[in-house]
XYZ file of C-alpha atoms in Angstrom:
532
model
C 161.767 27.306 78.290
C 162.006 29.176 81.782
C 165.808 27.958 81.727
C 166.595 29.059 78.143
C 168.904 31.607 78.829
C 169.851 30.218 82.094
C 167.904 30.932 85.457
C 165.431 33.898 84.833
C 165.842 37.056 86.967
C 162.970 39.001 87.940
C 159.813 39.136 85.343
C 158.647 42.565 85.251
C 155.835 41.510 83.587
C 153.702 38.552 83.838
C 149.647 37.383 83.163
C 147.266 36.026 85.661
C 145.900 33.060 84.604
C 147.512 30.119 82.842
C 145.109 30.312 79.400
C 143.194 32.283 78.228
C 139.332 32.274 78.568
C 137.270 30.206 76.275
C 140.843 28.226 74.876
C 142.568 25.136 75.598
C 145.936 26.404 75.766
C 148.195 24.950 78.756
C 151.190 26.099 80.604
C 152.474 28.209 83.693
C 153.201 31.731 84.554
C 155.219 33.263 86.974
C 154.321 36.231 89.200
C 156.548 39.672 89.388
C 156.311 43.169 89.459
C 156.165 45.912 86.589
C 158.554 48.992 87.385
C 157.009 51.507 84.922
C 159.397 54.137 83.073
C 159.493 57.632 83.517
C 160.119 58.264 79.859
C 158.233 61.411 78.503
C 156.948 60.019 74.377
C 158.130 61.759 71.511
C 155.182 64.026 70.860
C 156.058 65.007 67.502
C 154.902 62.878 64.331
C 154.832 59.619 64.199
C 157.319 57.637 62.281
C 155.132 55.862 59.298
C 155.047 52.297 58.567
C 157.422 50.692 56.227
C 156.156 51.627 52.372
C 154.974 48.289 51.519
C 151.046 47.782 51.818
C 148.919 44.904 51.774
C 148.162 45.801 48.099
C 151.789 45.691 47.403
C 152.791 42.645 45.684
C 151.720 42.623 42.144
C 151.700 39.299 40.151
C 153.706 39.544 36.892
C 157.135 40.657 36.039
C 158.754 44.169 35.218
C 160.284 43.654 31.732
C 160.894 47.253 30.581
C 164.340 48.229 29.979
C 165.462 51.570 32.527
C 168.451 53.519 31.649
C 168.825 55.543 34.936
C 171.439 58.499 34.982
C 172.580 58.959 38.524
C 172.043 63.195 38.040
C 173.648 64.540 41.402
C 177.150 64.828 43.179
C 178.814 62.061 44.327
C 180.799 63.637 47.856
C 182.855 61.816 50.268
C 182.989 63.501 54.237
C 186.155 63.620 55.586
C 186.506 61.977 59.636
C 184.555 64.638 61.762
C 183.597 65.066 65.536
C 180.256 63.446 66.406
C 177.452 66.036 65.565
C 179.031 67.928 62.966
C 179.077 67.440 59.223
C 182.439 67.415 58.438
C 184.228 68.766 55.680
C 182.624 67.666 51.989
C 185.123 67.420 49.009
C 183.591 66.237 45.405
C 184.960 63.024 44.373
C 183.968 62.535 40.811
C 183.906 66.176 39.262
C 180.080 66.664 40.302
C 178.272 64.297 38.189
C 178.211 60.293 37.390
C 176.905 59.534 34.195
C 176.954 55.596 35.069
C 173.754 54.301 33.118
C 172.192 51.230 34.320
C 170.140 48.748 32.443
C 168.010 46.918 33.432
C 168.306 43.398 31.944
C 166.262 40.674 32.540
C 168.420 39.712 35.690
C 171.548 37.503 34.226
C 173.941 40.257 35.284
C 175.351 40.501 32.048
C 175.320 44.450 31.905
C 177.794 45.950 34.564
C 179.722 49.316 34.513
C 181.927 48.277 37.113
C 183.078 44.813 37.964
C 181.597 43.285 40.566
C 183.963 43.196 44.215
C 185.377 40.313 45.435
C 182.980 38.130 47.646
C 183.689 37.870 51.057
C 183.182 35.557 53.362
C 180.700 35.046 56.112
C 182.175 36.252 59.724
C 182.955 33.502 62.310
C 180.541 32.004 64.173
C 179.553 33.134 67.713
C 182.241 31.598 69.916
C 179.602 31.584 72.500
C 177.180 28.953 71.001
C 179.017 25.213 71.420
C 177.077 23.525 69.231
C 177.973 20.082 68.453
C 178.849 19.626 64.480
C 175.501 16.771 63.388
C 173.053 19.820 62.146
C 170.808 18.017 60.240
C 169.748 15.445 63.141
C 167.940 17.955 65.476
C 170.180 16.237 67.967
C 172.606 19.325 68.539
C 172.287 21.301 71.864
C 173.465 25.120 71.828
C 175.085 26.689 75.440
C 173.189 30.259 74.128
C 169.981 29.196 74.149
C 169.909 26.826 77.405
C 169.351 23.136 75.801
C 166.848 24.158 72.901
C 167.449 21.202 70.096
C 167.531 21.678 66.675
C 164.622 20.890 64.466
C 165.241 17.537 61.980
C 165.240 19.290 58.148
C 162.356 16.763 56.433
C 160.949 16.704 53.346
C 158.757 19.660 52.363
C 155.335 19.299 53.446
C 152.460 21.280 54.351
C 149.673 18.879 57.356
C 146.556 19.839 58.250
C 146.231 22.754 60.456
C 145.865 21.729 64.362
C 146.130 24.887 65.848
C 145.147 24.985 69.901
C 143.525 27.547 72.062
C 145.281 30.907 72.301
C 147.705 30.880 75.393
C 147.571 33.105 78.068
C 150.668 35.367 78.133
C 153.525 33.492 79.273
C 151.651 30.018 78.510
C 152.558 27.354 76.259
C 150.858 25.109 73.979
C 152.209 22.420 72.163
C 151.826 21.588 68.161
C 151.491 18.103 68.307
C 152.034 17.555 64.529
C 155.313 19.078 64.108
C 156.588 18.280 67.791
C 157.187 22.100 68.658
C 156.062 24.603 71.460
C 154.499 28.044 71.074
C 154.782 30.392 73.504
C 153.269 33.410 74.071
C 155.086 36.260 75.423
C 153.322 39.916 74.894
C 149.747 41.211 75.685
C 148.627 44.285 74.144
C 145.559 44.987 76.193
C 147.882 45.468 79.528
C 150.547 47.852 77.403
C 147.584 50.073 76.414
C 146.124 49.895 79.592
C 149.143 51.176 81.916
C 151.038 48.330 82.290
C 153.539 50.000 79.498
C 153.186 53.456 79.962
C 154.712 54.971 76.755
C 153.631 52.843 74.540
C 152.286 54.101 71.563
C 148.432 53.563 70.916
C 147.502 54.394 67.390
C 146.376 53.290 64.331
C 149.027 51.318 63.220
C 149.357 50.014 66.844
C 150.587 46.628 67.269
C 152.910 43.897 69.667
C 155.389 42.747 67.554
C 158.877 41.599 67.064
C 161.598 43.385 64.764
C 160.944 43.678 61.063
C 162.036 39.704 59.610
C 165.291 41.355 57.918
C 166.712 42.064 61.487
C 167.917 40.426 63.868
C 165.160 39.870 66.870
C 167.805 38.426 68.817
C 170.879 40.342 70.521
C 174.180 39.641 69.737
C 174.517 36.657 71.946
C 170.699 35.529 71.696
C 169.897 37.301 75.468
C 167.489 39.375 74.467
C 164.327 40.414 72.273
C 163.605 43.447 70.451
C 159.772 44.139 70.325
C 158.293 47.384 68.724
C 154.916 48.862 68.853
C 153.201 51.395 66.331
C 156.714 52.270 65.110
C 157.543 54.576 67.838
C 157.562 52.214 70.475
C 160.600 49.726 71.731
C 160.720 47.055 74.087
C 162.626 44.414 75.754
C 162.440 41.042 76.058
C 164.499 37.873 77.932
C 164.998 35.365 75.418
C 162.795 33.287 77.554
C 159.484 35.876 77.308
C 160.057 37.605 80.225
C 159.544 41.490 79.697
C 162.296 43.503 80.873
C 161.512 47.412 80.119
C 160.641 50.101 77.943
C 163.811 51.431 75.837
C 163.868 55.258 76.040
C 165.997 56.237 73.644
C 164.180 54.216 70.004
C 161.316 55.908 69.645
C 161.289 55.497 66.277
C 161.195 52.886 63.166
C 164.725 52.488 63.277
C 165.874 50.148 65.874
C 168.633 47.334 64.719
C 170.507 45.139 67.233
C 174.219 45.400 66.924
C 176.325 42.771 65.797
C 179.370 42.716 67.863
C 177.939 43.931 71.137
C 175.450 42.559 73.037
C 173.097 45.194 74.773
C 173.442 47.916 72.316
C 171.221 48.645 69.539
C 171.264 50.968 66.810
C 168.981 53.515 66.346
C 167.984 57.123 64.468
C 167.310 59.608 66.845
C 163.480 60.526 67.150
C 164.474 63.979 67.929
C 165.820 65.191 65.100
C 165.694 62.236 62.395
C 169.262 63.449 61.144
C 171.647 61.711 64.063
C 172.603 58.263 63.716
C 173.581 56.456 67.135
C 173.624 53.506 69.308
C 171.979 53.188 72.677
C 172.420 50.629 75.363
C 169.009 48.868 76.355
C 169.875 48.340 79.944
C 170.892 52.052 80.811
C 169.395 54.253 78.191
C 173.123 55.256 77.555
C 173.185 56.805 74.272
C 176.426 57.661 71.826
C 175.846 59.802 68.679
C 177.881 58.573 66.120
C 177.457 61.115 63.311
C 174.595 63.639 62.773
C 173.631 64.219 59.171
C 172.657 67.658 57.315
C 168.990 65.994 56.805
C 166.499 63.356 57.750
C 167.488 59.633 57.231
C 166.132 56.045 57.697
C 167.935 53.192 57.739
C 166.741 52.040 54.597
C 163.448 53.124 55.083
C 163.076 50.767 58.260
C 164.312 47.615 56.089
C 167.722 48.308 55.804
C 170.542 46.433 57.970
C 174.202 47.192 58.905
C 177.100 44.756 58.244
C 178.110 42.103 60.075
C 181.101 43.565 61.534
C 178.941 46.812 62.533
C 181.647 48.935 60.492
C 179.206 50.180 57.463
C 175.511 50.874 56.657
C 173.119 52.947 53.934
C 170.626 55.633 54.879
C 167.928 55.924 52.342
C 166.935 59.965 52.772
C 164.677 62.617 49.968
C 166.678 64.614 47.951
C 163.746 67.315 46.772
C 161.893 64.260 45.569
C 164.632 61.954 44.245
C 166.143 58.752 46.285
C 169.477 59.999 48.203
C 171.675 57.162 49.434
C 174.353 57.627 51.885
C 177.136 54.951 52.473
C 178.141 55.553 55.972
C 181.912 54.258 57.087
C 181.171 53.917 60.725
C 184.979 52.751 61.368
C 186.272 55.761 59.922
C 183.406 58.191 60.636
C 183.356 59.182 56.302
C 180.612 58.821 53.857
C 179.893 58.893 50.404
C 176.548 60.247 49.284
C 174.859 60.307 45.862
C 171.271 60.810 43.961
C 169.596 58.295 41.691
C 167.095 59.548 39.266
C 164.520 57.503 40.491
C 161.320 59.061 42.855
C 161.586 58.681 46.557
C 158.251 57.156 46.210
C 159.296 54.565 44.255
C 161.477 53.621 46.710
C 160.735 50.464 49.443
C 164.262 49.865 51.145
C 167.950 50.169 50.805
C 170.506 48.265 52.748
C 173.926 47.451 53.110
C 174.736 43.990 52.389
C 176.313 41.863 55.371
C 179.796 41.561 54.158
C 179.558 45.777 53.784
C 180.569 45.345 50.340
C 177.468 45.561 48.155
C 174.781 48.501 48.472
C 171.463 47.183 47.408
C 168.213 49.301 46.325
C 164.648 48.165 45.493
C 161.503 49.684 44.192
C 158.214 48.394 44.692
C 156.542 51.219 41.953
C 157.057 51.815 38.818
C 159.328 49.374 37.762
C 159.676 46.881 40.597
C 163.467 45.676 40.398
C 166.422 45.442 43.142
C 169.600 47.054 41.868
C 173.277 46.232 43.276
C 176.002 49.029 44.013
C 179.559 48.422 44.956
C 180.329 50.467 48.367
C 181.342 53.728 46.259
C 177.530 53.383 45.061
C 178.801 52.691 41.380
C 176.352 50.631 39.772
C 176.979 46.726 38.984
C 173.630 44.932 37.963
C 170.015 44.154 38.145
C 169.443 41.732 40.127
C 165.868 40.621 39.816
C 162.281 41.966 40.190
C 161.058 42.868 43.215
C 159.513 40.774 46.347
C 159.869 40.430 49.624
C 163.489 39.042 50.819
C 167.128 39.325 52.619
C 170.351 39.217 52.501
C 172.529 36.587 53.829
C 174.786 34.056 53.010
C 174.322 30.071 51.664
C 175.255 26.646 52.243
C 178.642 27.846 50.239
C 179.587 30.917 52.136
C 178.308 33.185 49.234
C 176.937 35.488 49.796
C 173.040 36.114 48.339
C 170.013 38.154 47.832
C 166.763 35.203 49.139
C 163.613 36.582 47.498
C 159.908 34.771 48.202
C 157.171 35.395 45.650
C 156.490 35.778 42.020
C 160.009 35.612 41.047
C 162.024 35.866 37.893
C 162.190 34.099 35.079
C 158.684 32.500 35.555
C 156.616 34.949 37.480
C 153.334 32.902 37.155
C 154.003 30.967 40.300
C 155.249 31.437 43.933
C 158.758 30.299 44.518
C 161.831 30.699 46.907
C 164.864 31.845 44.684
C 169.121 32.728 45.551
C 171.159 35.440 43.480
C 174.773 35.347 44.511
C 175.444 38.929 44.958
C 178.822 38.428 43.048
C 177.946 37.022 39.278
C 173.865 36.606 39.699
C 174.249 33.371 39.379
C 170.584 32.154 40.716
C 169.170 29.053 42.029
C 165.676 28.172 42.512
C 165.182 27.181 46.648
C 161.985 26.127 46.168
C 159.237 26.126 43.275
C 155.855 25.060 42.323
C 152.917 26.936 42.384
C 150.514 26.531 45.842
C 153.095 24.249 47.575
C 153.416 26.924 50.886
C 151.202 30.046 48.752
C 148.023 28.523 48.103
C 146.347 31.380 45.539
C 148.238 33.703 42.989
C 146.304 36.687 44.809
C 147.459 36.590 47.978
C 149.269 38.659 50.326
C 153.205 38.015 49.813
C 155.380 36.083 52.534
C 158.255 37.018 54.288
C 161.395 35.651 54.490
C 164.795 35.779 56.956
C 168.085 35.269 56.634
C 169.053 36.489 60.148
C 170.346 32.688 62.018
C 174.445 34.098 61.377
C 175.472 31.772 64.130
C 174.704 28.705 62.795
C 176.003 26.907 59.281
C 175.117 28.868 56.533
C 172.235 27.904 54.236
C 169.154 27.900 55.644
C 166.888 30.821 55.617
C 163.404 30.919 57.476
C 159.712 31.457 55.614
C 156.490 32.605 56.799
C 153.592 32.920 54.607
C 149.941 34.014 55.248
C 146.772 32.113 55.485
C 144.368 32.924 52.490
C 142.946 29.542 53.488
C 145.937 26.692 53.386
C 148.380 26.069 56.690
C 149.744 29.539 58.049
C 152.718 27.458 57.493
C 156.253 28.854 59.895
C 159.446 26.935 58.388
C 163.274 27.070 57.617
C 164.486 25.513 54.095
C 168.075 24.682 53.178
C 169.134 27.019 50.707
C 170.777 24.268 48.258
C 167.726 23.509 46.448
C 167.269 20.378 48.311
C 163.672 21.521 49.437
C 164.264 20.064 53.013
C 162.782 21.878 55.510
C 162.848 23.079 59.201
C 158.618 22.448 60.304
C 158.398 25.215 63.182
C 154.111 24.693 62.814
C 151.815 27.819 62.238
C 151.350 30.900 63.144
C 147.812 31.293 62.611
C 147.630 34.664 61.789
C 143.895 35.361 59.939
C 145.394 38.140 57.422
C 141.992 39.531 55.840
C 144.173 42.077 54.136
C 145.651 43.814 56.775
C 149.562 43.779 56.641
C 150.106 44.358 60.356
C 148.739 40.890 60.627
C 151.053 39.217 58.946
C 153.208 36.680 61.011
C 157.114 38.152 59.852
C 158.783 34.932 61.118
C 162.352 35.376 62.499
C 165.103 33.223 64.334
C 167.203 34.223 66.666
C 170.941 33.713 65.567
C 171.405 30.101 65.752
C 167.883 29.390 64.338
C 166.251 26.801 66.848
C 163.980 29.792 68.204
C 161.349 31.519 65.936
C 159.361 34.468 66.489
C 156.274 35.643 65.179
C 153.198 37.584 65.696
C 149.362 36.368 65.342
C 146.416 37.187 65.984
C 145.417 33.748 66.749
C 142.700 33.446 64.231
C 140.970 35.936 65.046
C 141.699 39.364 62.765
C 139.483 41.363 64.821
C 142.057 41.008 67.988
C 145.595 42.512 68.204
C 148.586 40.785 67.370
C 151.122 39.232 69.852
C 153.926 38.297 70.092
C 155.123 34.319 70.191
C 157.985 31.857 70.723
C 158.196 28.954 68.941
C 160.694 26.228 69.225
C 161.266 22.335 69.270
C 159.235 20.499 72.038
C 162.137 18.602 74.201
C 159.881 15.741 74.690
C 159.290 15.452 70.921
C-alpha cells in the first residue's frame, strides 16, 4: 500500500520494529523523522464527547404521539462581513405555530410539502474507474491500484484474527482476502512524539466520526482526532504527516470541493465558523455567530457542494438550529420546544435541501425540515445512521438497529428523504448483531465517488465476528467482506470500531483495540489484498 497515493514523501512518523511483541503480525516499516509542532493547546475546557453513551441504544420503539410548537423567532441575517452578525430582520411575524406529529413514520402528516429531490453531485473526475463494479476487478487512479472488493452473499465466518501489527505493519485476513494495516500508536503521541496531543480521559487514536468523510476531497489524506481536542494528519497510505493547529476541537469536517481544507469551529471562542488549510495552518473565518455552536453536536455534516450546513446551539435550555447559507453568507435561525438534552445531532442533508434533527431521550425519533426549518415529517425512531444517497440517486436517511416497524430485531433500513418511502437493507435478528442487548453499530454513507448504493457497517463484538462490511442498499443483501475489526467493546463506546471508507469505498478505516479492551485504540487500514 506504500504506492497508494503514488510514491510516499517523507514519513514523519514511523515504528521500530516490524510487529509487535508477543504477535504474529507481518509487514515493513519505513524509517523518517518527526518534526514536532510548536502549537501552544487550547487550555480552556475540553470539548465533550458526542451525547451518545454506551448505554444509549434502548431496545423498543417510541410510539407516543408529540405535538411540538416551534415557540421562538424564526430570523433570517442579511450578507455581512466575516466576524460580525449582520443585520437580523423577522421573517415570519415572531412566532411559527407549525405543529408536528409524530406518526408512526409513513410520512403521512406534513405541514409543508416535501422539496423536490435532488440529485447526487458528479462523481470525482479524478477517480477513472472502469464501469464493472460488482467484479472487484475495477482499478481507481486516486487510490494507486487498490481493487474493489467482489459484493457476495451475506455471511458472517469464523473469526481468524492475527497478531496485532506493529505501526505501519500489515497483516493479512486470509478468509476474506483483505489487508489490515495499522497506522497510529498512541503510546508514542502521549509520550512526545505528538506534542499537543490531548491526554485525558476520553483520550483515544482514532479516525473521524463514521458520518464524515475520513478521506479528503480527492482521497490524499486522513483526518485522525484524539480526545476531541486533538487533530491529525494522515497520507492515505498511513504515513503521519503533522499536527493541525487550528481544530482543536470536536468539530473538524473535510471539505467537499477542496482538497486540503477542512472545516472547523473555532476552539477559541466556540461562536466562529471557518475553514483551515491542513498543510499551512491558514485559517479563513467565514461567519462568527452571537453564541456557541457545534456542527450538529459533532455529528452533523455540510452539503455536498460545501454551500450550506446546520449548527445545533442552547437556546436557555431549548434546541436552537441555525441554517447557515455559506454561498451567500445569510442564515435562518429558529427554536424547537424540545430540551437541548434531548438532543444527539442535527445535520444538513447532502443535497442542502433537507435539515434533519434526532433525539436520543425522551422520545427517540429523527424529524425532517425543509431548508427554511419548516417542518415536513417523522421519519423514524432513533438509531445510529447517515445520510446519503442509493442505488437510485435518492436521496436517504440509512439507520442500523432496532428499527421501525418491528423493533424486536436488528436490521439495516432506507427512508427516502422525499415521501418516506422505506426499504428494509437488511433484516433478521443476530445475522451481523448477535444479542438484543448489545451496544448499537455504526453505519456510513460517506463513499460519494463511487455508484451510489452501498453504504458501509460496523458492528461490535458481544461475542459473534466484529464483522467490517459494505451492503448494497437495494435490498439485495450482497455484501462488501472488509474482515474484522476486533475491537473487545466491554461497554466502553470509545472502543467501538466506527468503520468508514474513503470516497470511492475500496479503503476502510477503523479503530481497535485488538482484543484487548484494556489497551488504547488505533487506528487501521483495511483494504482488498492484491494477491487475493
Amino acid at each position: 500500500m506504500s504506492d497508494l497515493v503514488g510514491a510516499a514523501s517523507e514519513q514523519h512518523w514511523v515504528g521500530d520494529n516490524n510487529v509487535d511483541e508477543a504477535s504474529g503480525g507481518t509487514g515493513t516499516v519505513e524509517s523518517g523523522t518527526y518534526e514536532p509542532s510548536t502549537y501552544e493547546p487550547n487550555t480552556g475546557s475540553a470539548i465533550g464527547p458526542e451525547s451518545e453513551t454506551s448505554g444509549e441504544t434502548q431496545q423498543g420503539s417510541e410510539t407516543e404521539e408529540v405535538t411540538e410548537e416551534e415557540n421562538a423567532s424564526e430570523v433570517v441575517t442579511s450578507p455581512a462581513a466575516n466576524g460580525s452578525d449582520g443585520d437580523t430582520e423577522s421573517a415570519s411575524g415572531g412566532s411559527d405555530n407549525t405543529t408536528e406529529s409524530a406518526s408512526n413514520g409513513s410520512g403521512n402528516t406534513t405541514s409543508e410539502p416535501a422539496p423536490s429531490n435532488s440529485t447526487p453531485p458528479a462523481q470525482n473526475t479524478t477517480d477513472t474507474t472502469t464501469p464493472d463494479t460488482d467484479s472487484g476487478t475495477e482499478v481507481s487512479a486516486a487510490t494507486g491500484g487498490v481493487k474493489a472488493l467482489p459484493f457476495i452473499s451475506f455471511t458472517a465466518p469464523a473469526v481468524n484474527l492475527p497478531g496485532k501489527p506493529a505501526l505501519g505493519a500489515e497483516v493479512k485476513l486470509s478468509d476474506t482476502g483483505t489487508v489490515v494495516k495499522r497506522i497510529s500508536d498512541y503510546g508514542r503521541a502521549v509520550s512526545g512524539d505528538m506534542p499537543n496531543f490531548y491526554d485525558g480521559n476520553d483520550s483515544q487514536l482514532s479516525h473521524t466520526y463514521p458520518r464524515h468523510h475520513p478521506f479528503s476531497k480527492n482521497d490524499t489524506y486522513i483526518l485522525g482526532n484524539g480526545g476531541w481536542r486533538w487533530r491529525g494528519l494522515w497520507k492515505a497510505d498511513g504515513s503521519f504527516v503533522r499536527e493541525i493547529q487550528e481544530a482543536g476541537s470536536g468539530e473538524a469536517i473535510w471539505a467537499n470541493t477542496e482538497d486540503e481544507w477542512i472545516y472547523i469551529i473555532d476552539h477559541q471562542d466556540q461562536k466562529s465558523f471557518a475553514k483551515t488549510n491542513v498543510l499551512t495552518d491558514e485559517k479563513i473565518v467565514l461567519r462568527t455567530f452571537p453564541y456557541a455552536i457545534k456542527i450538529g453536536q459533532s455529528e452533523g455534516d455540510i452539503s455536498d457542494d460545501d454551500k450550506k450546513v446546520a449548527f445545533s446551539s442552547n437556546d436557555n435550555g431549548s434546541v436552537r438550529v441555525t441554517a447557515y447559507d455559506i454561498e451567500n453568507d445569510s442564515y435562518i435561525e429558529k427554536t424547537l420546544s424540545r430540551s437541548f438534552s434531548e438532543l444527539d445531532w442535527v445535520s444538513v442533508s447532502r443535497s442542502g435541501d433537507y435539515i434533519l434533527v434526532s433525539y436520543h431521550k425522551g422520545v427517540r425519533e429523527v424529524l425532517l425540515y425543509d431548508w427554511d426549518m419548516n417542518f415536513i415529517r417523522r421519519i423514524t425512531n432513533a438509531q445510529h445512521g447517515d445520510i446519503g444517497w442509493d442505488e437510485n440517486g435518492d436521496e436517504c436517511w440509512f439507520s442500523v438497529g432496532w428499527l421501525e416497524p418491528d423493533t424486536s430485531r436488528t436490521t439495516v433500513g432506507k427512508w427516502r428523504l422525499s415521501d418516506n418511502a422505506y426499504t428494509e437493507v437488511l433484516g433478521g435478528s443476530g445475522r451481523f448483531r448477535n444479542s438484543p442487548d448489545s451496544l448499537s453499530g455504526h453505519l456510513s454513507a460517506r463513499a460519494t465517488d463511487r455508484t451510489p448504493g452501498v453504504v458501509y457497517i460496523s458492528n461490535d463484538d458481544d461475542g459473534g465476528p466484529f464483522t467490517l462490511f459494505g451492503i448494497k442498499t437495494d435490498g439485495s443483501e450482497l455484501i462488501q467482506l472488509f474482515g474484522w475489526d476486533g475491537s473487545e467493546i466491554n461497554g466502553n463506546y470509545y472502543n467501538q470500531p466506527h468503520l468508514a471508507t474513503n470516497r470511492n469505498g475500496r479503503i476502510g478505516v477503523f479503530k481497535s483495540n485488538w482484543k484487548n479492551s484494556n489497551d488504547a485504540t488505533e487506528m487501521y487500514l483495511v483494504y482488498r489484498d492484491p494477491d487475493a
